[in-house]
Tab-separated table of C-alpha atoms in Angstrom:
chain	number	residue	atom	x	y	z
M	6	MET	CA	-31.152	20.979	-13.085
M	7	SER	CA	-27.843	20.371	-11.333
M	8	LYS	CA	-24.744	18.500	-12.403
M	9	LEU	CA	-23.797	15.461	-10.300
M	10	GLU	CA	-20.353	13.871	-10.365
M	11	ILE	CA	-19.594	10.170	-9.999
M	12	LYS	CA	-16.171	9.843	-8.391
M	13	ALA	CA	-13.663	7.016	-8.097
M	14	PRO	CA	-13.526	5.645	-4.536
M	15	MET	CA	-10.005	4.235	-5.112
M	16	PRO	CA	-7.071	4.472	-7.529
M	17	GLY	CA	-6.368	1.857	-10.194
M	18	THR	CA	-7.366	1.122	-13.769
M	19	PHE	CA	-10.853	2.126	-14.886
M	20	TYR	CA	-12.988	-0.082	-17.146
M	21	ARG	CA	-16.315	0.803	-18.723
M	22	LYS	CA	-17.156	-2.796	-19.624
M	23	PRO	CA	-17.656	-5.913	-17.454
M	24	SER	CA	-15.378	-7.884	-19.844
M	25	PRO	CA	-13.414	-6.990	-22.983
M	26	ASP	CA	-16.084	-8.384	-25.318
M	27	SER	CA	-19.115	-6.942	-23.505
M	28	ALA	CA	-21.064	-3.780	-24.136
M	29	PRO	CA	-20.250	-0.909	-21.756
M	30	PHE	CA	-22.215	-0.683	-18.509
M	31	LYS	CA	-23.494	2.698	-19.670
M	32	ALA	CA	-23.257	4.480	-23.013
M	33	ASP	CA	-22.775	8.241	-23.140
M	34	GLY	CA	-26.203	9.865	-22.850
M	35	ASP	CA	-27.829	6.987	-20.911
M	36	ASP	CA	-29.937	7.680	-17.842
M	37	VAL	CA	-28.713	6.313	-14.512
M	38	ALA	CA	-30.632	5.012	-11.493
M	39	ALA	CA	-29.197	5.175	-7.974
M	40	GLY	CA	-27.103	2.046	-7.417
M	41	ASP	CA	-26.454	1.412	-11.121
M	42	VAL	CA	-22.968	0.142	-11.924
M	43	VAL	CA	-21.180	2.558	-14.266
M	44	GLY	CA	-17.746	0.924	-14.374
M	45	LEU	CA	-15.073	-1.178	-12.700
M	46	ILE	CA	-11.786	-0.262	-11.032
M	47	GLU	CA	-9.035	-2.855	-11.007
M	48	VAL	CA	-6.559	-2.629	-8.169
M	49	MET	CA	-4.598	-5.199	-6.114
M	50	LYS	CA	-5.704	-8.066	-8.366
M	51	SER	CA	-9.423	-7.476	-7.856
M	52	PHE	CA	-12.200	-5.594	-9.595
M	53	HIS	CA	-14.470	-3.189	-7.724
M	54	GLU	CA	-17.797	-1.932	-9.056
M	55	VAL	CA	-18.354	1.809	-9.179
M	56	LYS	CA	-22.006	2.660	-8.542
M	57	ALA	CA	-23.960	5.868	-8.994
M	58	GLU	CA	-25.058	7.174	-5.597
M	59	ALA	CA	-27.987	9.132	-7.036
M	60	ALA	CA	-30.190	8.947	-10.128
M	61	GLY	CA	-29.526	11.238	-13.061
M	62	LYS	CA	-29.894	11.757	-16.779
M	63	ALA	CA	-27.542	11.874	-19.747
M	64	ILE	CA	-24.331	10.387	-18.323
M	65	ARG	CA	-21.087	11.782	-19.781
M	66	PHE	CA	-17.848	9.887	-19.161
M	67	LEU	CA	-14.721	11.963	-18.622
M	68	LEU	CA	-12.271	9.129	-19.188
M	69	ASP	CA	-11.864	6.145	-21.459
M	70	ASP	CA	-11.797	2.404	-20.958
M	71	SER	CA	-8.480	1.213	-19.395
M	72	ASP	CA	-7.468	4.707	-18.248
M	73	ALA	CA	-5.449	5.106	-15.053
M	74	ILE	CA	-7.521	6.702	-12.306
M	75	MET	CA	-6.853	8.394	-8.951
M	76	ALA	CA	-9.053	8.213	-5.855
M	77	GLY	CA	-11.564	11.071	-5.866
M	78	GLN	CA	-11.212	11.653	-9.623
M	79	THR	CA	-14.475	12.326	-11.468
M	80	ILE	CA	-15.427	9.393	-13.694
M	81	ALA	CA	-18.624	10.787	-15.158
M	82	GLU	CA	-21.189	13.552	-14.835
M	83	ILE	CA	-24.964	13.244	-14.830
M	84	ASP	CA	-27.763	15.775	-14.751
M	85	GLY	CA	-29.607	15.451	-11.459
L	26	MET	CA	-13.556	-1.629	25.242
L	27	ALA	CA	-14.218	-2.424	21.623
L	28	VAL	CA	-14.404	-0.603	18.334
L	29	LYS	CA	-17.237	-1.530	15.989
L	30	VAL	CA	-16.577	-1.793	12.280
L	31	ILE	CA	-19.403	-0.072	10.382
L	32	ASN	CA	-17.599	-0.250	7.023
L	33	PRO	CA	-14.192	-1.878	6.579
L	34	GLY	CA	-13.029	0.190	3.601
L	35	LEU	CA	-11.318	-1.648	0.744
L	36	LEU	CA	-8.837	-3.818	2.642
L	37	THR	CA	-8.125	-2.969	6.266
L	38	SER	CA	-6.123	-5.259	8.519
L	39	VAL	CA	-4.626	-5.341	12.003
L	40	GLN	CA	-0.840	-4.866	11.772
L	41	ASP	CA	2.003	-4.337	14.197
L	42	LEU	CA	5.723	-4.312	13.378
L	43	GLY	CA	5.581	-7.891	12.138
L	44	ARG	CA	6.522	-11.465	12.825
L	45	PRO	CA	10.259	-11.917	12.237
L	46	GLY	CA	11.934	-15.278	12.711
L	47	TYR	CA	9.757	-17.606	10.624
L	48	PHE	CA	10.626	-16.570	7.055
L	49	HIS	CA	12.812	-19.683	6.671
L	50	LEU	CA	9.652	-21.716	7.279
L	51	GLY	CA	7.770	-19.794	4.592
L	52	ILE	CA	5.901	-17.519	7.010
L	53	PRO	CA	6.442	-13.891	6.013
L	54	THR	CA	7.132	-11.094	8.471
L	55	SER	CA	3.852	-9.305	7.660
L	56	GLY	CA	3.391	-6.093	9.679
L	57	ALA	CA	2.855	-2.478	8.627
L	58	MET	CA	4.201	-1.743	5.130
L	59	ASP	CA	5.006	1.809	6.301
L	60	SER	CA	6.432	0.914	9.694
L	61	TYR	CA	7.511	4.493	10.477
L	62	ALA	CA	3.911	5.700	10.108
L	63	LEU	CA	2.632	2.978	12.457
L	64	ARG	CA	5.309	3.801	15.043
L	65	ALA	CA	4.380	7.507	14.869
L	66	ALA	CA	0.657	6.763	15.260
L	67	ASN	CA	1.314	4.578	18.293
L	68	LEU	CA	3.603	7.113	19.981
L	69	LEU	CA	0.978	9.826	19.439
L	70	VAL	CA	-1.646	7.924	21.458
L	71	GLY	CA	0.774	6.800	24.171
L	72	ASN	CA	1.186	3.197	22.973
L	73	GLU	CA	4.349	1.163	22.645
L	74	GLU	CA	5.748	1.727	19.138
L	75	GLY	CA	5.008	-1.844	18.177
L	76	ALA	CA	1.384	-1.964	19.344
L	77	ALA	CA	-1.146	-3.270	16.839
L	78	GLY	CA	-3.095	-0.711	14.819
L	79	LEU	CA	-5.105	-0.755	11.600
L	80	GLU	CA	-3.597	-0.458	8.132
L	81	ALA	CA	-6.122	0.693	5.513
L	82	VAL	CA	-5.211	0.890	1.841
L	83	PHE	CA	-6.718	3.525	-0.522
L	84	VAL	CA	-10.080	3.682	1.304
L	85	GLY	CA	-10.515	4.402	5.015
L	86	PRO	CA	-12.832	2.368	7.267
L	87	LYS	CA	-15.787	3.700	9.276
L	88	LEU	CA	-15.454	2.835	12.969
L	89	GLU	CA	-17.724	3.457	15.952
L	90	PHE	CA	-16.192	3.819	19.418
L	91	THR	CA	-17.946	2.338	22.460
L	92	GLN	CA	-15.823	4.253	24.996
L	93	ASP	CA	-13.905	7.512	25.190
L	94	SER	CA	-10.455	7.064	23.636
L	95	VAL	CA	-7.628	8.772	21.769
L	96	VAL	CA	-6.811	7.998	18.119
L	97	ALA	CA	-4.136	9.082	15.649
L	98	VAL	CA	-4.006	8.656	11.869
L	99	THR	CA	-0.680	8.775	10.011
L	100	GLY	CA	0.761	7.695	6.667
L	101	ALA	CA	-1.187	8.657	3.546
L	102	GLU	CA	-2.982	11.975	3.279
L	103	MET	CA	-6.678	11.207	3.767
L	104	PRO	CA	-8.927	13.685	5.604
L	105	VAL	CA	-9.994	12.353	9.029
L	106	ARG	CA	-13.535	12.947	10.279
L	107	ILE	CA	-15.108	12.361	13.676
L	108	ASP	CA	-18.914	12.600	13.482
L	109	GLY	CA	-18.374	14.429	10.198
L	110	GLN	CA	-16.022	17.093	11.565
L	111	GLU	CA	-12.532	17.206	10.033
L	112	HIS	CA	-9.458	16.645	12.209
L	113	PRO	CA	-5.745	16.776	11.370
L	114	GLY	CA	-3.621	13.736	10.572
L	115	TRP	CA	-0.358	12.982	12.431
L	116	SER	CA	-1.989	14.209	15.679
L	117	ALA	CA	-3.608	12.728	18.782
L	118	ILE	CA	-7.379	13.219	18.560
L	119	PRO	CA	-9.749	12.581	21.490
L	120	ILE	CA	-12.884	10.648	20.527
L	121	LYS	CA	-15.948	10.044	22.693
L	122	ALA	CA	-18.100	6.980	23.243
L	123	GLY	CA	-20.700	6.747	20.475
L	124	GLN	CA	-18.698	8.831	18.013
L	125	THR	CA	-17.746	7.594	14.550
L	126	LEU	CA	-14.350	7.847	12.863
L	127	SER	CA	-14.489	8.062	9.060
L	128	PHE	CA	-12.434	9.302	6.122
L	129	ASP	CA	-12.705	11.274	2.890
L	130	TYR	CA	-11.097	10.366	-0.436
L	131	LEU	CA	-7.389	9.597	-0.452
L	132	LYS	CA	-5.388	12.672	-1.489
L	133	SER	CA	-1.834	11.316	-1.661
L	134	GLY	CA	0.052	8.201	-0.562
L	135	ALA	CA	-1.649	4.814	-0.313
L	136	ARG	CA	-1.975	3.553	3.281
L	137	ILE	CA	-3.187	5.129	6.488
L	138	TYR	CA	-2.346	3.813	9.948
L	139	ILE	CA	-4.908	4.175	12.714
L	140	ALA	CA	-3.622	3.814	16.269
L	141	ILE	CA	-6.053	3.619	19.173
L	142	ALA	CA	-4.887	4.231	22.767
L	143	GLY	CA	-4.296	0.766	24.239
L	144	GLY	CA	-3.719	-0.864	20.837
L	145	ILE	CA	-5.853	-3.491	19.072
L	146	ASP	CA	-5.816	-6.397	21.496
L	147	VAL	CA	-6.206	-9.438	19.258
L	148	PRO	CA	-4.385	-12.639	20.322
L	149	VAL	CA	-0.649	-12.838	19.625
L	150	ALA	CA	0.185	-15.479	16.973
L	151	LEU	CA	3.860	-16.519	16.594
L	152	GLY	CA	4.945	-13.400	18.447
L	153	SER	CA	2.858	-10.855	16.532
L	154	ARG	CA	-0.671	-9.487	16.119
L	155	SER	CA	-0.113	-8.808	12.398
L	156	THR	CA	-2.586	-10.259	9.929
L	157	TYR	CA	-1.335	-12.646	7.241
L	158	PRO	CA	-4.613	-13.282	5.379
L	159	ILE	CA	-3.352	-15.961	2.969
L	160	GLY	CA	-2.180	-18.058	5.912
L	161	ALA	CA	-5.257	-17.110	8.025
L	162	LEU	CA	-2.731	-16.173	10.703
L	163	GLY	CA	-2.825	-13.407	13.325
L	164	GLY	CA	-4.911	-10.234	13.258
L	165	PHE	CA	-8.671	-10.371	13.731
L	166	LYS	CA	-9.550	-14.047	13.054
L	167	GLY	CA	-6.722	-14.243	10.508
L	168	ARG	CA	-8.433	-11.984	7.993
L	169	ALA	CA	-9.073	-8.387	6.955
L	170	ILE	CA	-11.700	-6.670	9.100
L	171	ALA	CA	-15.350	-6.806	7.996
L	172	ALA	CA	-18.555	-4.892	8.736
L	173	GLY	CA	-19.991	-5.970	12.092
L	174	ASP	CA	-16.631	-6.946	13.647
L	175	GLU	CA	-15.959	-5.703	17.161
L	176	LEU	CA	-12.233	-5.112	17.553
L	177	PRO	CA	-10.949	-5.536	21.126
L	178	VAL	CA	-8.843	-2.631	22.393
L	179	GLY	CA	-6.308	-2.870	25.235
L	180	LYS	CA	-6.008	-0.667	28.295
L	181	ALA	CA	-4.777	2.814	27.441
L	182	GLY	CA	-1.476	4.047	28.854
L	183	ARG	CA	-0.608	7.672	29.471
L	184	ALA	CA	-2.849	10.359	28.015
L	185	VAL	CA	-1.278	12.506	25.291
L	186	ASN	CA	-4.016	14.849	24.075
L	187	GLY	CA	-2.677	17.455	21.702
L	188	ALA	CA	0.481	15.603	20.640
L	189	SER	CA	1.428	16.133	16.997
L	190	VAL	CA	4.245	15.111	14.646
L	191	PRO	CA	5.968	18.194	13.143
L	192	GLU	CA	5.965	18.509	9.332
L	193	SER	CA	9.705	17.898	9.184
L	194	LEU	CA	9.226	14.413	10.655
L	195	ARG	CA	6.391	13.362	8.313
L	196	ARG	CA	7.325	11.413	5.214
L	197	LYS	CA	7.130	13.281	1.943
L	198	SER	CA	6.873	11.325	-1.281
L	199	PRO	CA	9.202	12.928	-3.823
L	200	MET	CA	7.874	12.729	-7.392
L	201	PRO	CA	8.902	10.888	-9.371
L	202	VAL	CA	9.591	8.333	-6.704
L	203	GLU	CA	13.136	7.033	-6.515
L	204	LEU	CA	13.840	3.641	-4.964
L	205	ARG	CA	17.446	2.800	-4.159
L	206	ILE	CA	18.619	-0.697	-5.039
L	207	VAL	CA	21.790	-2.642	-4.306
L	208	PRO	CA	22.322	-4.905	-7.360
L	209	GLY	CA	22.621	-8.658	-6.843
L	210	LEU	CA	22.702	-11.541	-6.276
L	211	TYR	CA	21.745	-12.537	-9.829
L	212	ASP	CA	22.275	-9.292	-11.779
L	213	HIS	CA	24.970	-11.124	-13.763
L	214	ARG	CA	22.117	-12.925	-15.544
L	215	VAL	CA	21.321	-9.791	-17.618
L	216	THR	CA	23.589	-7.974	-20.058
L	217	LYS	CA	25.375	-4.837	-18.851
L	218	ALA	CA	23.462	-2.669	-21.339
L	219	SER	CA	20.168	-4.126	-20.122
L	220	LEU	CA	21.094	-3.599	-16.459
L	221	ASP	CA	22.081	0.030	-17.141
L	222	ARG	CA	18.800	0.644	-18.959
L	223	PHE	CA	16.822	-0.862	-16.046
L	224	PHE	CA	18.243	1.875	-13.795
L	225	GLU	CA	17.772	4.662	-16.367
L	226	GLU	CA	14.187	4.149	-17.480
L	227	GLU	CA	10.999	5.358	-15.868
L	228	TRP	CA	8.648	2.689	-14.542
L	229	LYS	CA	5.117	2.921	-13.227
L	230	VAL	CA	3.500	1.117	-10.289
L	231	ALA	CA	1.194	-1.579	-11.703
L	232	PRO	CA	-2.371	-1.873	-10.348
L	233	GLU	CA	-1.590	-5.425	-9.146
L	234	ALA	CA	0.837	-4.083	-6.495
L	235	ASP	CA	-0.155	-5.277	-3.013
L	236	ARG	CA	1.251	-6.365	0.367
L	237	MET	CA	2.991	-9.378	-1.178
L	238	GLY	CA	4.787	-7.527	-3.899
L	239	TYR	CA	4.927	-4.191	-5.660
L	240	ARG	CA	4.889	-4.719	-9.397
L	241	PHE	CA	6.151	-2.144	-11.899
L	242	LYS	CA	5.609	-1.843	-15.643
L	243	GLY	CA	6.521	0.361	-18.576
L	244	GLY	CA	10.249	-0.307	-18.919
L	245	THR	CA	12.033	-2.245	-21.665
L	246	PRO	CA	12.113	-6.041	-21.214
L	247	LEU	CA	15.464	-7.286	-19.913
L	248	GLU	CA	18.045	-9.009	-22.117
L	249	PHE	CA	19.562	-12.073	-20.534
L	250	VAL	CA	23.060	-13.437	-20.911
L	251	GLU	CA	22.699	-16.660	-22.876
L	252	ARG	CA	23.360	-19.884	-21.014
L	253	GLU	CA	22.260	-23.475	-20.849
L	254	GLN	CA	19.751	-23.504	-17.947
L	255	PRO	CA	21.258	-25.481	-15.042
L	256	PHE	CA	19.616	-28.644	-13.724
L	257	GLY	CA	16.744	-27.674	-11.394
L	258	ALA	CA	16.079	-24.298	-13.001
L	259	GLY	CA	13.017	-23.646	-15.153
L	260	SER	CA	13.363	-23.140	-18.899
L	261	ASP	CA	12.754	-19.377	-18.971
L	262	PRO	CA	15.962	-17.310	-18.880
L	263	SER	CA	14.599	-15.476	-15.806
L	264	ASN	CA	14.528	-18.789	-13.926
L	265	ILE	CA	17.236	-19.899	-11.501
L	266	VAL	CA	17.709	-22.927	-9.317
L	267	ASP	CA	15.422	-22.144	-6.351
L	268	SER	CA	16.825	-19.618	-3.915
L	269	CYS	CA	15.840	-17.649	-0.819
L	270	TYR	CA	14.016	-14.384	-1.551
L	271	PRO	CA	15.023	-11.544	0.777
L	272	TYR	CA	12.472	-8.922	1.915
L	273	GLY	CA	12.925	-6.105	-0.616
L	274	SER	CA	14.390	-8.303	-3.353
L	275	VAL	CA	13.442	-7.423	-6.928
L	276	GLN	CA	12.525	-10.315	-9.194
L	277	VAL	CA	11.642	-9.884	-12.857
L	278	PRO	CA	9.631	-12.921	-14.050
L	279	GLY	CA	10.073	-13.331	-17.805
L	280	GLY	CA	12.266	-10.217	-17.755
L	281	THR	CA	9.262	-7.901	-18.161
L	282	GLU	CA	7.715	-6.547	-14.939
L	283	PRO	CA	9.888	-6.116	-11.823
L	284	ILE	CA	8.266	-7.132	-8.520
L	285	ILE	CA	9.619	-5.872	-5.185
L	286	LEU	CA	8.783	-8.409	-2.494
L	287	HIS	CA	7.191	-6.790	0.558
L	288	ARG	CA	5.663	-7.708	3.925
L	289	ASP	CA	3.496	-10.689	2.900
L	290	ALA	CA	5.872	-12.145	0.292
L	291	VAL	CA	6.896	-15.724	-0.325
L	292	SER	CA	10.330	-16.599	1.059
L	293	GLY	CA	11.837	-18.476	-1.854
L	294	GLY	CA	11.459	-19.600	-5.444
L	295	GLY	CA	12.962	-19.835	-8.874
L	296	TYR	CA	13.114	-16.288	-10.266
L	297	PHE	CA	16.408	-14.427	-10.569
L	298	MET	CA	16.713	-11.232	-8.523
L	299	ILE	CA	18.243	-8.153	-10.123
L	300	GLY	CA	18.808	-6.448	-6.764
L	301	THR	CA	17.354	-5.574	-3.367
L	302	VAL	CA	15.676	-2.321	-2.334
L	303	ILE	CA	17.516	-0.791	0.618
L	304	SER	CA	15.810	-0.977	4.017
L	305	ALA	CA	15.486	2.845	4.226
L	306	ASP	CA	13.165	2.874	1.172
L	307	MET	CA	10.885	-0.053	2.040
L	308	ASP	CA	8.365	2.069	4.004
L	309	LEU	CA	8.006	4.459	1.067
L	310	ILE	CA	6.893	1.590	-1.198
L	311	GLY	CA	3.860	1.104	1.033
L	312	GLN	CA	2.746	4.631	0.118
L	313	LEU	CA	2.876	4.235	-3.678
L	314	GLN	CA	-0.382	4.387	-5.609
L	315	PRO	CA	-0.923	2.529	-8.870
L	316	ASN	CA	0.520	4.395	-11.891
L	317	THR	CA	3.036	6.372	-9.784
L	318	PRO	CA	6.080	7.190	-11.961
L	319	SER	CA	9.130	5.596	-10.336
L	320	ARG	CA	12.818	5.140	-10.937
L	321	PHE	CA	15.281	2.648	-9.565
L	322	ARG	CA	18.667	4.063	-8.530
L	323	ARG	CA	21.721	1.848	-8.171
L	324	VAL	CA	23.540	2.350	-4.855
L	325	THR	CA	26.417	0.679	-3.047
L	326	MET	CA	26.191	-1.148	0.258
L	327	GLU	CA	27.935	1.836	1.901
L	328	GLU	CA	25.247	4.207	0.611
L	329	ALA	CA	22.573	1.795	1.798
L	330	MET	CA	24.076	1.696	5.295
L	331	GLN	CA	24.321	5.512	5.361
L	332	ALA	CA	20.627	5.783	4.403
L	333	ARG	CA	19.770	3.284	7.142
L	334	HIS	CA	21.607	5.427	9.716
L	335	GLU	CA	19.703	8.509	8.520
L	336	GLU	CA	16.378	6.671	8.883
L	337	ALA	CA	17.340	5.559	12.397
L	338	ALA	CA	18.254	9.159	13.290
L	339	ARG	CA	14.871	10.386	12.056
L	340	LEU	CA	13.131	7.763	14.198
L	341	ASP	CA	15.169	8.862	17.216
L	342	LYS	CA	14.046	12.447	16.626
L	343	LEU	CA	10.417	11.283	16.480
L	344	ARG	CA	10.841	9.383	19.762
L	345	ALA	CA	12.490	12.407	21.400
L	346	HIS	CA	9.634	14.632	20.221
L	347	LEU	CA	6.786	12.350	21.359
L	348	GLY	CA	8.520	10.520	24.210
């Protein structure tokens, strides 16, 4: 079993939920399919979906909702 | 020849040095936010300094070349790849027909400039090839580039394989970033204590910052000098009777989040301006990522002119090196 990282394609503000009152896209420990949305990054007045490139198990987020994020920073890890 | 857009990145547009002369009609200058980086990229591939190139913010595009050419990538630090192999930035790189130019994650800075020998040959609109997307003016069909576009490229000039910009002539972003501001024309609207604090506190680039304006947050809200709002001004103390907005002017709507107007900004409105960023620091703003810690430093007009001379001298050195 290998560890896969889901990285931020761009800098901005990271959100785990589609809207403030919604449930998070993924809860810690959830399994992930390739193409699943795991969060949003807000930058330049628009929101961009962050998708998992590969399937994996037991997602673990390394940062919280509304955290500042840099391009290339690891958002979450999954077991591949 | 043409360059095919496989993936446009986040927001990539054709830009040259801009469209001066129409700001009084509400049409912004547009053009490269980091004009020095665009000039350097053009000189590297043997173009005129003001040829049109691509400005890509945060995420690089993926481009396929249909003919042999020479490219250069300057500005932000973002690893350059041709058919997967890494190449240096700030250097002329030969690329062959059928090869693909792509990029890794952004490492520092915010915007890369891609110059292609011959320049992007889109039609000239009001004297410029720069894209102003909100006005659907200039660039490639008046918009950011999209997957499937074929960007026309002009005839290449002299070949310059192997040219490179020395480290000393590449912009470094000092951290925390310091932007120099000449106070005015409406700084009298805030109290002296509030104005002093504005220049002492640390601010951070807000995620909303874009080509129109760079917004900052994190400082203490401003305190305004009390007055009865004049006829024609809005009711908020940050409102004034409408005025012209200079390029680089710093408005603070509601007294909370300063916004530095940049290349695609509106030319006038009813917010007071606390000052204007000096011309020598405008390019640097184009390289600021969201959340970058920043300070504003108060300078005099004499200091601003001195900084402008230093910038001009650096550009002359670049021209001498690549000319």
